[in-house]
Each structure stands twice: as C-alpha cells, then as structure tokens.
GROMACS .gro file of N, CA and C in nm:
model
  330
    1UNK      N    1  -1.054   0.240   0.741
    1UNK     CA    2  -1.115   0.170   0.841
    1UNK      C    3  -1.237   0.234   0.877
    2UNK      N    4  -1.253   0.356   0.866
    2UNK     CA    5  -1.366   0.435   0.931
    2UNK      C    6  -1.499   0.407   0.844
    3UNK      N    7  -1.472   0.362   0.717
    3UNK     CA    8  -1.597   0.326   0.645
    3UNK      C    9  -1.616   0.179   0.622
    4UNK      N   10  -1.541   0.113   0.707
    4UNK     CA   11  -1.568  -0.034   0.718
    4UNK      C   12  -1.522  -0.123   0.589
    5UNK      N   13  -1.445  -0.049   0.521
    5UNK     CA   14  -1.398  -0.154   0.436
    5UNK      C   15  -1.264  -0.230   0.466
    6UNK      N   16  -1.201  -0.165   0.553
    6UNK     CA   17  -1.081  -0.238   0.611
    6UNK      C   18  -1.127  -0.266   0.770
    7UNK      N   19  -1.120  -0.403   0.789
    7UNK     CA   20  -1.170  -0.430   0.925
    7UNK      C   21  -1.080  -0.398   1.028
    8UNK      N   22  -0.959  -0.424   1.025
    8UNK     CA   23  -0.865  -0.387   1.119
    8UNK      C   24  -0.725  -0.364   1.069
    9UNK      N   25  -0.637  -0.267   1.138
    9UNK     CA   26  -0.505  -0.257   1.095
    9UNK      C   27  -0.417  -0.378   1.097
   10UNK      N   28  -0.467  -0.504   1.154
   10UNK     CA   29  -0.388  -0.598   1.162
   10UNK      C   30  -0.443  -0.698   1.052
   11UNK      N   31  -0.520  -0.670   0.966
   11UNK     CA   32  -0.548  -0.731   0.853
   11UNK      C   33  -0.440  -0.763   0.758
   12UNK      N   34  -0.420  -0.882   0.716
   12UNK     CA   35  -0.297  -0.915   0.613
   12UNK      C   36  -0.321  -0.849   0.485
   13UNK      N   37  -0.211  -0.802   0.424
   13UNK     CA   38  -0.230  -0.720   0.294
   13UNK      C   39  -0.274  -0.831   0.190
   14UNK      N   40  -0.253  -0.962   0.211
   14UNK     CA   41  -0.286  -1.064   0.105
   14UNK      C   42  -0.427  -1.061   0.091
   15UNK      N   43  -0.513  -1.021   0.189
   15UNK     CA   44  -0.659  -1.031   0.187
   15UNK      C   45  -0.699  -0.929   0.084
   16UNK      N   46  -0.629  -0.823   0.060
   16UNK     CA   47  -0.670  -0.701  -0.013
   16UNK      C   48  -0.596  -0.696  -0.164
   17UNK      N   49  -0.490  -0.759  -0.161
   17UNK     CA   50  -0.399  -0.776  -0.258
   17UNK      C   51  -0.365  -0.926  -0.300
   18UNK      N   52  -0.454  -1.014  -0.330
   18UNK     CA   53  -0.416  -1.141  -0.335
   18UNK      C   54  -0.332  -1.179  -0.460
   19UNK      N   55  -0.319  -1.083  -0.565
   19UNK     CA   56  -0.243  -1.110  -0.667
   19UNK      C   57  -0.096  -1.090  -0.640
   20UNK      N   58  -0.055  -1.042  -0.528
   20UNK     CA   59   0.057  -1.008  -0.503
   20UNK      C   60   0.121  -1.134  -0.397
   21UNK      N   61   0.190  -1.197  -0.473
   21UNK     CA   62   0.267  -1.320  -0.419
   21UNK      C   63   0.369  -1.290  -0.326
   22UNK      N   64   0.365  -1.296  -0.192
   22UNK     CA   65   0.447  -1.269  -0.116
   22UNK      C   66   0.490  -1.355  -0.008
   23UNK      N   67   0.513  -1.497  -0.061
   23UNK     CA   68   0.531  -1.618   0.017
   23UNK      C   69   0.637  -1.610   0.130
   24UNK      N   70   0.731  -1.518   0.078
   24UNK     CA   71   0.846  -1.504   0.183
   24UNK      C   72   0.809  -1.401   0.291
   25UNK      N   73   0.699  -1.351   0.289
   25UNK     CA   74   0.654  -1.256   0.396
   25UNK      C   75   0.497  -1.273   0.403
   26UNK      N   76   0.440  -1.378   0.454
   26UNK     CA   77   0.301  -1.394   0.434
   26UNK      C   78   0.221  -1.329   0.565
   27UNK      N   79   0.294  -1.263   0.647
   27UNK     CA   80   0.229  -1.206   0.770
   27UNK      C   81   0.233  -1.068   0.770
   28UNK      N   82   0.246  -0.991   0.652
   28UNK     CA   83   0.256  -0.850   0.649
   28UNK      C   84   0.100  -0.796   0.667
   29UNK      N   85   0.095  -0.718   0.743
   29UNK     CA   86  -0.026  -0.647   0.809
   29UNK      C   87  -0.037  -0.490   0.730
   30UNK      N   88  -0.162  -0.453   0.726
   30UNK     CA   89  -0.177  -0.303   0.682
   30UNK      C   90  -0.097  -0.222   0.769
   31UNK      N   91  -0.087  -0.226   0.901
   31UNK     CA   92  -0.013  -0.143   0.994
   31UNK      C   93   0.144  -0.141   0.961
   32UNK      N   94   0.171  -0.270   0.920
   32UNK     CA   95   0.319  -0.273   0.885
   32UNK      C   96   0.353  -0.182   0.755
   33UNK      N   97   0.245  -0.171   0.672
   33UNK     CA   98   0.280  -0.082   0.553
   33UNK      C   99   0.289   0.085   0.596
   34UNK      N  100   0.193   0.121   0.686
   34UNK     CA  101   0.178   0.258   0.736
   34UNK      C  102   0.306   0.280   0.832
   35UNK      N  103   0.366   0.193   0.889
   35UNK     CA  104   0.463   0.215   0.983
   35UNK      C  105   0.605   0.203   0.929
   36UNK      N  106   0.595   0.150   0.795
   36UNK     CA  107   0.726   0.108   0.726
   36UNK      C  108   0.808  -0.012   0.807
   37UNK      N  109   0.738  -0.093   0.845
   37UNK     CA  110   0.782  -0.213   0.917
   37UNK      C  111   0.750  -0.343   0.855
   38UNK      N  112   0.727  -0.327   0.716
   38UNK     CA  113   0.683  -0.453   0.644
   38UNK      C  114   0.797  -0.543   0.611
   39UNK      N  115   0.921  -0.492   0.599
   39UNK     CA  116   1.017  -0.572   0.556
   39UNK      C  117   1.035  -0.582   0.398
   40UNK      N  118   0.936  -0.539   0.340
   40UNK     CA  119   0.932  -0.523   0.186
   40UNK      C  120   1.026  -0.435   0.131
   41UNK      N  121   1.114  -0.472   0.049
   41UNK     CA  122   1.209  -0.388   0.002
   41UNK      C  123   1.189  -0.376  -0.154
   42UNK      N  124   1.206  -0.242  -0.213
   42UNK     CA  125   1.194  -0.232  -0.351
   42UNK      C  126   1.303  -0.134  -0.387
   43UNK      N  127   1.357  -0.161  -0.508
   43UNK     CA  128   1.455  -0.065  -0.562
   43UNK      C  129   1.389   0.008  -0.691
   44UNK      N  130   1.263   0.006  -0.709
   44UNK     CA  131   1.207   0.066  -0.818
   44UNK      C  132   1.238   0.224  -0.833
   45UNK      N  133   1.294   0.284  -0.930
   45UNK     CA  134   1.310   0.417  -0.934
   45UNK      C  135   1.246   0.490  -1.030
   46UNK      N  136   1.178   0.411  -1.115
   46UNK     CA  137   1.105   0.480  -1.228
   46UNK      C  138   0.981   0.543  -1.168
   47UNK      N  139   1.002   0.682  -1.168
   47UNK     CA  140   0.887   0.752  -1.102
   47UNK      C  141   0.776   0.775  -1.204
   48UNK      N  142   0.783   0.734  -1.327
   48UNK     CA  143   0.676   0.751  -1.421
   48UNK      C  144   0.592   0.626  -1.409
   49UNK      N  145   0.633   0.518  -1.355
   49UNK     CA  146   0.552   0.380  -1.332
   49UNK      C  147   0.427   0.418  -1.279
   50UNK      N  148   0.319   0.357  -1.316
   50UNK     CA  149   0.193   0.367  -1.256
   50UNK      C  150   0.195   0.264  -1.143
   51UNK      N  151   0.107   0.279  -1.059
   51UNK     CA  152   0.095   0.192  -0.953
   51UNK      C  153   0.071   0.042  -0.961
   52UNK      N  154  -0.010   0.021  -1.095
   52UNK     CA  155  -0.033  -0.116  -1.126
   52UNK      C  156   0.106  -0.163  -1.190
   53UNK      N  157   0.177  -0.080  -1.275
   53UNK     CA  158   0.312  -0.129  -1.316
   53UNK      C  159   0.394  -0.185  -1.202
   54UNK      N  160   0.409  -0.118  -1.091
   54UNK     CA  161   0.477  -0.140  -0.972
   54UNK      C  162   0.436  -0.264  -0.920
   55UNK      N  163   0.306  -0.286  -0.900
   55UNK     CA  164   0.245  -0.409  -0.848
   55UNK      C  165   0.297  -0.515  -0.949
   56UNK      N  166   0.268  -0.522  -1.066
   56UNK     CA  167   0.322  -0.604  -1.165
   56UNK      C  168   0.477  -0.639  -1.163
   57UNK      N  169   0.543  -0.531  -1.133
   57UNK     CA  170   0.683  -0.547  -1.113
   57UNK      C  171   0.711  -0.638  -0.968
   58UNK      N  172   0.635  -0.621  -0.881
   58UNK     CA  173   0.641  -0.693  -0.767
   58UNK      C  174   0.604  -0.843  -0.772
   59UNK      N  175   0.498  -0.851  -0.846
   59UNK     CA  176   0.449  -0.998  -0.884
   59UNK      C  177   0.539  -1.074  -0.966
   60UNK      N  178   0.620  -1.014  -1.035
   60UNK     CA  179   0.716  -1.086  -1.139
   60UNK      C  180   0.843  -1.103  -1.080
   61UNK      N  181   0.876  -1.081  -0.942
   61UNK     CA  182   1.011  -1.098  -0.901
   61UNK      C  183   1.001  -1.120  -0.750
   62UNK      N  184   1.104  -1.182  -0.695
   62UNK     CA  185   1.126  -1.223  -0.550
   62UNK      C  186   1.158  -1.089  -0.488
   63UNK      N  187   1.067  -1.059  -0.371
   63UNK     CA  188   1.086  -0.942  -0.305
   63UNK      C  189   1.208  -0.961  -0.188
   64UNK      N  190   1.283  -0.884  -0.150
   64UNK     CA  191   1.371  -0.873  -0.036
   64UNK      C  192   1.279  -0.871   0.092
   65UNK      N  193   1.307  -0.944   0.184
   65UNK     CA  194   1.212  -0.951   0.297
   65UNK      C  195   1.283  -0.976   0.428
   66UNK      N  196   1.262  -0.910   0.525
   66UNK     CA  197   1.331  -0.932   0.664
   66UNK      C  198   1.220  -0.926   0.757
   67UNK      N  199   1.227  -1.020   0.855
   67UNK     CA  200   1.090  -1.027   0.933
   67UNK      C  201   1.136  -0.963   1.073
   68UNK      N  202   1.246  -0.885   1.093
   68UNK     CA  203   1.279  -0.823   1.203
   68UNK      C  204   1.196  -0.700   1.240
   69UNK      N  205   1.106  -0.655   1.164
   69UNK     CA  206   1.015  -0.561   1.175
   69UNK      C  207   1.069  -0.428   1.236
   70UNK      N  208   1.183  -0.387   1.173
   70UNK     CA  209   1.261  -0.263   1.210
   70UNK      C  210   1.192  -0.148   1.112
   71UNK      N  211   1.180  -0.045   1.135
   71UNK     CA  212   1.164   0.076   1.057
   71UNK      C  213   1.254   0.092   0.935
   72UNK      N  214   1.216   0.085   0.817
   72UNK     CA  215   1.284   0.125   0.706
   72UNK      C  216   1.212   0.186   0.596
   73UNK      N  217   1.232   0.310   0.579
   73UNK     CA  218   1.149   0.376   0.489
   73UNK      C  219   1.175   0.324   0.366
   74UNK      N  220   1.055   0.303   0.288
   74UNK     CA  221   1.055   0.253   0.146
   74UNK      C  222   0.921   0.305   0.085
   75UNK      N  223   0.929   0.359  -0.023
   75UNK     CA  224   0.797   0.415  -0.095
   75UNK      C  225   0.710   0.298  -0.121
   76UNK      N  226   0.750   0.186  -0.156
   76UNK     CA  227   0.664   0.078  -0.178
   76UNK      C  228   0.555   0.050  -0.060
   77UNK      N  229   0.579   0.080   0.046
   77UNK     CA  230   0.479   0.071   0.142
   77UNK      C  231   0.367   0.149   0.129
   78UNK      N  232   0.383   0.272   0.088
   78UNK     CA  233   0.273   0.356   0.065
   78UNK      C  234   0.228   0.327  -0.071
   79UNK      N  235   0.295   0.284  -0.172
   79UNK     CA  236   0.233   0.237  -0.309
   79UNK      C  237   0.141   0.119  -0.276
   80UNK      N  238   0.178   0.027  -0.191
   80UNK     CA  239   0.069  -0.083  -0.172
   80UNK      C  240  -0.029  -0.025  -0.095
   81UNK      N  241  -0.030   0.063   0.013
   81UNK     CA  242  -0.153   0.121   0.068
   81UNK      C  243  -0.245   0.188  -0.029
   82UNK      N  244  -0.179   0.263  -0.143
   82UNK     CA  245  -0.257   0.324  -0.241
   82UNK      C  246  -0.325   0.224  -0.309
   83UNK      N  247  -0.279   0.126  -0.345
   83UNK     CA  248  -0.335   0.017  -0.436
   83UNK      C  249  -0.452  -0.061  -0.361
   84UNK      N  250  -0.419  -0.074  -0.231
   84UNK     CA  251  -0.549  -0.136  -0.151
   84UNK      C  252  -0.658  -0.020  -0.148
   85UNK      N  253  -0.635   0.091  -0.117
   85UNK     CA  254  -0.727   0.188  -0.122
   85UNK      C  255  -0.822   0.203  -0.253
   86UNK      N  256  -0.728   0.215  -0.366
   86UNK     CA  257  -0.802   0.219  -0.509
   86UNK      C  258  -0.876   0.078  -0.527
   87UNK      N  259  -0.840  -0.029  -0.492
   87UNK     CA  260  -0.916  -0.131  -0.505
   87UNK      C  261  -1.047  -0.142  -0.411
   88UNK      N  262  -1.039  -0.106  -0.287
   88UNK     CA  263  -1.148  -0.096  -0.194
   88UNK      C  264  -1.266  -0.013  -0.249
   89UNK      N  265  -1.206   0.122  -0.277
   89UNK     CA  266  -1.299   0.232  -0.324
   89UNK      C  267  -1.332   0.230  -0.474
   90UNK      N  268  -1.264   0.158  -0.540
   90UNK     CA  269  -1.283   0.181  -0.701
   90UNK      C  270  -1.263   0.298  -0.741
   91UNK      N  271  -1.173   0.366  -0.700
   91UNK     CA  272  -1.154   0.517  -0.737
   91UNK      C  273  -1.006   0.552  -0.757
   92UNK      N  274  -0.968   0.639  -0.822
   92UNK     CA  275  -0.815   0.675  -0.832
   92UNK      C  276  -0.781   0.746  -0.697
   93UNK      N  277  -0.648   0.737  -0.656
   93UNK     CA  278  -0.609   0.769  -0.531
   93UNK      C  279  -0.625   0.949  -0.516
   94UNK      N  280  -0.635   1.000  -0.636
   94UNK     CA  281  -0.643   1.176  -0.622
   94UNK      C  282  -0.789   1.186  -0.586
   95UNK      N  283  -0.891   1.115  -0.639
   95UNK     CA  284  -0.997   1.147  -0.612
   95UNK      C  285  -1.048   1.099  -0.469
   96UNK      N  286  -0.976   0.991  -0.416
   96UNK     CA  287  -1.021   0.970  -0.271
   96UNK      C  288  -0.937   1.069  -0.191
   97UNK      N  289  -0.822   1.127  -0.202
   97UNK     CA  290  -0.781   1.232  -0.139
   97UNK      C  291  -0.849   1.351  -0.133
   98UNK      N  292  -0.916   1.382  -0.261
   98UNK     CA  293  -1.002   1.502  -0.263
   98UNK      C  294  -1.128   1.478  -0.185
   99UNK      N  295  -1.193   1.372  -0.180
   99UNK     CA  296  -1.312   1.329  -0.121
   99UNK      C  297  -1.300   1.315   0.034
  100UNK      N  298  -1.204   1.246   0.059
  100UNK     CA  299  -1.172   1.201   0.215
  100UNK      C  300  -1.109   1.319   0.294
  101UNK      N  301  -1.003   1.397   0.225
  101UNK     CA  302  -0.931   1.488   0.301
  101UNK      C  303  -0.952   1.627   0.258
  102UNK      N  304  -0.929   1.663   0.137
  102UNK     CA  305  -0.954   1.804   0.111
  102UNK      C  306  -1.085   1.852   0.134
  103UNK      N  307  -1.191   1.798   0.079
  103UNK     CA  308  -1.331   1.836   0.089
  103UNK      C  309  -1.363   1.860   0.240
  104UNK      N  310  -1.350   1.758   0.314
  104UNK     CA  311  -1.398   1.772   0.455
  104UNK      C  312  -1.329   1.888   0.530
  105UNK      N  313  -1.200   1.913   0.487
  105UNK     CA  314  -1.113   2.016   0.564
  105UNK      C  315  -1.149   2.156   0.494
  106UNK      N  316  -1.229   2.140   0.381
  106UNK     CA  317  -1.252   2.271   0.301
  106UNK      C  318  -1.115   2.340   0.262
  107UNK      N  319  -1.036   2.252   0.203
  107UNK     CA  320  -0.903   2.302   0.154
  107UNK      C  321  -0.914   2.318  -0.006
  108UNK      N  322  -0.863   2.428  -0.043
  108UNK     CA  323  -0.885   2.473  -0.166
  108UNK      C  324  -0.744   2.493  -0.244
  109UNK      N  325  -0.654   2.543  -0.187
  109UNK     CA  326  -0.524   2.566  -0.259
  109UNK      C  327  -0.421   2.500  -0.188
  110UNK      N  328  -0.407   2.374  -0.165
  110UNK     CA  329  -0.327   2.318  -0.106
  110UNK      C  330  -0.259   2.214  -0.189
   0.00000   0.00000   0.00000
C-alpha cells in the first residue's frame, strides 16, 4: 500500500485476481487474507506446487467458504497475497522480499 499499488486494505481481492472465480465469497478483502478471516479453505498439500499451480487449482474447483469471518489459519491466504504482490510488481516474491525487506533493513544472513 505504501507504493500506491494497493489503494486500501479493504480492496476486494477480485480487483487484483479477476481470474480467481469466487462467486461464493465475493466480498473477500485484502485484509481478510492477511488476518486469515477470508473464509477461503484449501486442502492443497503439494508443497512443490507453484503459486500459479495453486491459483489454477483454485479456479478449477469450488472453494469452501464461510462468511462468519472467524480466524482460521490456512496457507492459501498468504499464497493469494503473494500472487497479488507478484502481479502488481511484476517480480517474483523472493525479489520483492529482498528489495522491500532485506535491503532496507540491511539484513545479509537471515
């Protein structure tokens, strides 16, 4: 948000990932992903799958969704945030972490 690429934490994720069809949960906001209150459930366990594979997997099946907005940790929330950042910056997530976190903090061996 500091770079102006995301207007607000209340932006809908469909604005940034229109290819993700989530009709059953159309009101999921950026902050829902970061707080793990999106209601999006995923049972993907293939740790070798790329983020794009995971997105493709989500678009090809119905997602489990609950609109009660209770905290439920699920890696898919962070995977979707990473996809949004990669799309906005047009860079892989490892480069973004290096550029936005490690370099400004002058971290070398972390």
